[in-house]
Structure formats: structure tokens, C-alpha cells
Amino acid sequence: QVQLVESGGGLVQAGGSLRLSCAASGSIFSISSLGWFRQAPGKQRELVASFSISGIGVYADSVKGRFTISRDNAKNTVYLQMNSLKLEDTAVYYCAYRRTAPWPFGSWGQGTQVTVSS
């Protein structure tokens, strides 16, 4: 079993930046097995950022060039750096775990709210 705790969400104006953190504990196969999803009200949860098998960040088209996923193995933590935030980025952001790519994600954190205002 794994435990995932997100932090770093909040209210930010359009064009601003936030950095989300996901601290992982328990039986983690690899810190690279962590990824980020988001879900806006009334919309389906979508994959925002993850790591390929080779460890390279993979991004949704809507965030590519603005968001960066990174990891700190010593701290068992994955980050999502979000720059040039837009109103459409408003959502609850979730950290998720899978044993390895391309298997589906099966463990989830509690989520952290990101609200982008004009």
C-alpha cells in the first residue's frame, strides 16, 4: 500500500506560478511511478503529467511548455511546477501512483485545490 499527500495548492492570479508537491510513503516501486491528474467541476479527471519508462516527463497538450514534473528521490517527493497559469487550469490536482508505465494509475492522494483568478 502507498500513501500520497499533496500540498502547495492555493489561489493565484492568471500568469502566476505554483509548485505542487506529492510526498509518498509505503511500498513505492519507483518515485518515477508518480504522476499528476486534475479534475475541474463537471469535467472528467485527466492526466496532466507523468514519467515515461525512460524517466522523461510526458505532458498533456494543454499544459506542455508551462508545467514541469520533477522528482527528488531522497525525499520521496514529486513536484509539479506550474507557470503561466490560466483560468482553465483551475481544478483539484491529484497525485497518483502506478507500479510502472504503461500500467494504469491505481492509488491516489486526497487532492489539492488550485484556483486561478483573473
PDB file of C-alpha atoms in Angstrom:
ATOM      1  CA  GLN A   1       0.000   0.000   0.000  1.00  0.00           C
ATOM      2  CA  VAL A   2       1.073   3.555  -0.669  1.00  0.00           C
ATOM      3  CA  GLN A   3       0.176   6.856   0.909  1.00  0.00           C
ATOM      4  CA  LEU A   4       0.280  10.079  -1.106  1.00  0.00           C
ATOM      5  CA  VAL A   5      -0.060  13.580   0.331  1.00  0.00           C
ATOM      6  CA  GLU A   6      -0.338  16.603  -1.955  1.00  0.00           C
ATOM      7  CA  SER A   7       0.395  20.167  -0.928  1.00  0.00           C
ATOM      8  CA  GLY A   8       1.046  23.554  -2.489  1.00  0.00           C
ATOM      9  CA  GLY A   9      -2.336  24.426  -3.943  1.00  0.00           C
ATOM     10  CA  GLY A  10      -3.965  27.789  -3.477  1.00  0.00           C
ATOM     11  CA  LEU A  11      -5.310  30.901  -5.137  1.00  0.00           C
ATOM     12  CA  VAL A  12      -3.169  32.583  -7.770  1.00  0.00           C
ATOM     13  CA  GLN A  13      -3.783  35.199 -10.429  1.00  0.00           C
ATOM     14  CA  ALA A  14      -3.584  34.330 -14.104  1.00  0.00           C
ATOM     15  CA  GLY A  15       0.009  34.400 -15.292  1.00  0.00           C
ATOM     16  CA  GLY A  16       1.333  33.408 -11.893  1.00  0.00           C
ATOM     17  CA  SER A  17       3.039  30.250 -10.704  1.00  0.00           C
ATOM     18  CA  LEU A  18       2.569  27.494  -8.142  1.00  0.00           C
ATOM     19  CA  ARG A  19       4.561  24.415  -7.233  1.00  0.00           C
ATOM     20  CA  LEU A  20       2.699  21.337  -6.067  1.00  0.00           C
ATOM     21  CA  SER A  21       4.365  18.628  -4.013  1.00  0.00           C
ATOM     22  CA  CYS A  22       3.473  14.973  -3.557  1.00  0.00           C
ATOM     23  CA  ALA A  23       5.100  13.165  -0.650  1.00  0.00           C
ATOM     24  CA  ALA A  24       4.982   9.388  -0.997  1.00  0.00           C
ATOM     25  CA  SER A  25       5.324   6.698   1.651  1.00  0.00           C
ATOM     26  CA  GLY A  26       4.746   2.967   1.886  1.00  0.00           C
ATOM     27  CA  SER A  27       5.574   0.409  -0.764  1.00  0.00           C
ATOM     28  CA  ILE A  28       6.706   2.537  -3.705  1.00  0.00           C
ATOM     29  CA  PHE A  29       8.278   0.688  -6.603  1.00  0.00           C
ATOM     30  CA  SER A  30       9.802   3.851  -8.023  1.00  0.00           C
ATOM     31  CA  ILE A  31       9.304   7.541  -7.425  1.00  0.00           C
ATOM     32  CA  SER A  32       9.019   7.808 -11.201  1.00  0.00           C
ATOM     33  CA  SER A  33       5.767   5.852 -10.933  1.00  0.00           C
ATOM     34  CA  LEU A  34       4.061   9.001  -9.622  1.00  0.00           C
ATOM     35  CA  GLY A  35       2.059  11.309 -11.845  1.00  0.00           C
ATOM     36  CA  TRP A  36      -0.351  14.220 -11.676  1.00  0.00           C
ATOM     37  CA  PHE A  37      -4.039  14.341 -12.598  1.00  0.00           C
ATOM     38  CA  ARG A  38      -6.546  17.167 -12.342  1.00  0.00           C
ATOM     39  CA  GLN A  39     -10.314  17.397 -12.286  1.00  0.00           C
ATOM     40  CA  ALA A  40     -12.378  20.524 -12.776  1.00  0.00           C
ATOM     41  CA  PRO A  41     -16.023  20.699 -11.630  1.00  0.00           C
ATOM     42  CA  GLY A  42     -18.290  18.826 -14.015  1.00  0.00           C
ATOM     43  CA  LYS A  43     -15.375  17.510 -16.049  1.00  0.00           C
ATOM     44  CA  GLN A  44     -13.589  14.185 -16.313  1.00  0.00           C
ATOM     45  CA  ARG A  45     -10.338  13.631 -14.476  1.00  0.00           C
ATOM     46  CA  GLU A  46      -7.406  13.998 -16.860  1.00  0.00           C
ATOM     47  CA  LEU A  47      -3.742  13.073 -16.768  1.00  0.00           C
ATOM     48  CA  VAL A  48      -1.611  16.211 -16.650  1.00  0.00           C
ATOM     49  CA  ALA A  49       1.958  14.973 -16.247  1.00  0.00           C
ATOM     50  CA  SER A  50       3.776  11.691 -15.767  1.00  0.00           C
ATOM     51  CA  PHE A  51       7.115   9.995 -16.383  1.00  0.00           C
ATOM     52  CA  SER A  52       7.830   7.679 -19.268  1.00  0.00           C
ATOM     53  CA  ILE A  53       9.695   4.420 -18.677  1.00  0.00           C
ATOM     54  CA  SER A  54      12.892   6.273 -19.539  1.00  0.00           C
ATOM     55  CA  GLY A  55      12.141   8.901 -16.887  1.00  0.00           C
ATOM     56  CA  ILE A  56      11.260  11.748 -19.238  1.00  0.00           C
ATOM     57  CA  GLY A  57       8.311  13.957 -18.431  1.00  0.00           C
ATOM     58  CA  VAL A  58       5.173  13.493 -20.510  1.00  0.00           C
ATOM     59  CA  TYR A  59       2.540  16.226 -20.566  1.00  0.00           C
ATOM     60  CA  ALA A  60      -0.971  16.883 -21.708  1.00  0.00           C
ATOM     61  CA  ASP A  61      -1.106  19.200 -24.702  1.00  0.00           C
ATOM     62  CA  SER A  62      -2.940  21.793 -22.630  1.00  0.00           C
ATOM     63  CA  VAL A  63      -0.019  22.240 -20.209  1.00  0.00           C
ATOM     64  CA  LYS A  64       3.041  21.412 -22.288  1.00  0.00           C
ATOM     65  CA  GLY A  65       5.562  24.218 -22.138  1.00  0.00           C
ATOM     66  CA  ARG A  66       4.062  25.619 -18.936  1.00  0.00           C
ATOM     67  CA  PHE A  67       4.177  22.719 -16.449  1.00  0.00           C
ATOM     68  CA  THR A  68       7.183  20.644 -15.412  1.00  0.00           C
ATOM     69  CA  ILE A  69       7.188  17.403 -13.445  1.00  0.00           C
ATOM     70  CA  SER A  70      10.282  16.603 -11.393  1.00  0.00           C
ATOM     71  CA  ARG A  71      11.326  14.299  -8.582  1.00  0.00           C
ATOM     72  CA  ASP A  72      13.572  14.153  -5.549  1.00  0.00           C
ATOM     73  CA  ASN A  73      14.332  10.516  -4.796  1.00  0.00           C
ATOM     74  CA  ALA A  74      15.965  11.280  -1.444  1.00  0.00           C
ATOM     75  CA  LYS A  75      12.766  12.955  -0.237  1.00  0.00           C
ATOM     76  CA  ASN A  76      10.370  10.504  -1.929  1.00  0.00           C
ATOM     77  CA  THR A  77       8.674  13.531  -3.423  1.00  0.00           C
ATOM     78  CA  VAL A  78       7.406  14.503  -6.861  1.00  0.00           C
ATOM     79  CA  TYR A  79       6.743  18.098  -7.853  1.00  0.00           C
ATOM     80  CA  LEU A  80       4.617  19.845 -10.421  1.00  0.00           C
ATOM     81  CA  GLN A  81       5.894  23.304 -11.289  1.00  0.00           C
ATOM     82  CA  MET A  82       3.073  25.292 -12.879  1.00  0.00           C
ATOM     83  CA  ASN A  83       3.950  28.517 -14.687  1.00  0.00           C
ATOM     84  CA  SER A  84       1.909  30.951 -16.762  1.00  0.00           C
ATOM     85  CA  LEU A  85      -1.259  29.723 -15.130  1.00  0.00           C
ATOM     86  CA  LYS A  86      -4.554  30.203 -16.947  1.00  0.00           C
ATOM     87  CA  LEU A  87      -8.147  30.288 -15.746  1.00  0.00           C
ATOM     88  CA  GLU A  88      -8.684  26.892 -17.378  1.00  0.00           C
ATOM     89  CA  ASP A  89      -6.072  25.379 -15.054  1.00  0.00           C
ATOM     90  CA  THR A  90      -8.460  25.733 -12.118  1.00  0.00           C
ATOM     91  CA  ALA A  91      -9.059  22.227 -10.750  1.00  0.00           C
ATOM     92  CA  VAL A  92      -8.342  19.820  -7.948  1.00  0.00           C
ATOM     93  CA  TYR A  93      -4.928  18.315  -8.604  1.00  0.00           C
ATOM     94  CA  TYR A  94      -4.239  14.730  -7.550  1.00  0.00           C
ATOM     95  CA  CYS A  95      -1.031  12.792  -7.170  1.00  0.00           C
ATOM     96  CA  ALA A  96      -1.335   9.186  -8.337  1.00  0.00           C
ATOM     97  CA  TYR A  97       0.774   6.026  -8.318  1.00  0.00           C
ATOM     98  CA  ARG A  98       1.307   3.145 -10.696  1.00  0.00           C
ATOM     99  CA  ARG A  99       3.833   0.353 -10.405  1.00  0.00           C
ATOM    100  CA  THR A 100       5.299   1.035 -13.833  1.00  0.00           C
ATOM    101  CA  ALA A 101       4.414   2.628 -17.139  1.00  0.00           C
ATOM    102  CA  PRO A 102       2.249   1.970 -19.087  1.00  0.00           C
ATOM    103  CA  TRP A 103       0.103   0.330 -16.390  1.00  0.00           C
ATOM    104  CA  PRO A 104      -2.850   2.385 -15.115  1.00  0.00           C
ATOM    105  CA  PHE A 105      -2.652   4.549 -12.019  1.00  0.00           C
ATOM    106  CA  GLY A 106      -4.359   2.910  -9.050  1.00  0.00           C
ATOM    107  CA  SER A 107      -3.510   4.829  -5.866  1.00  0.00           C
ATOM    108  CA  TRP A 108      -4.483   8.433  -5.238  1.00  0.00           C
ATOM    109  CA  GLY A 109      -3.834  11.279  -2.859  1.00  0.00           C
ATOM    110  CA  GLN A 110      -6.502  13.484  -1.329  1.00  0.00           C
ATOM    111  CA  GLY A 111      -6.052  16.274  -3.859  1.00  0.00           C
ATOM    112  CA  THR A 112      -5.129  19.928  -3.552  1.00  0.00           C
ATOM    113  CA  GLN A 113      -7.213  22.796  -4.922  1.00  0.00           C
ATOM    114  CA  VAL A 114      -5.704  25.173  -7.458  1.00  0.00           C
ATOM    115  CA  THR A 115      -7.768  28.243  -8.282  1.00  0.00           C
ATOM    116  CA  VAL A 116      -6.634  30.708 -10.932  1.00  0.00           C
ATOM    117  CA  SER A 117      -8.317  34.102 -10.893  1.00  0.00           C
ATOM    118  CA  SER A 118      -8.306  36.996 -13.333  1.00  0.00           C
TER     119      SER A 118
END
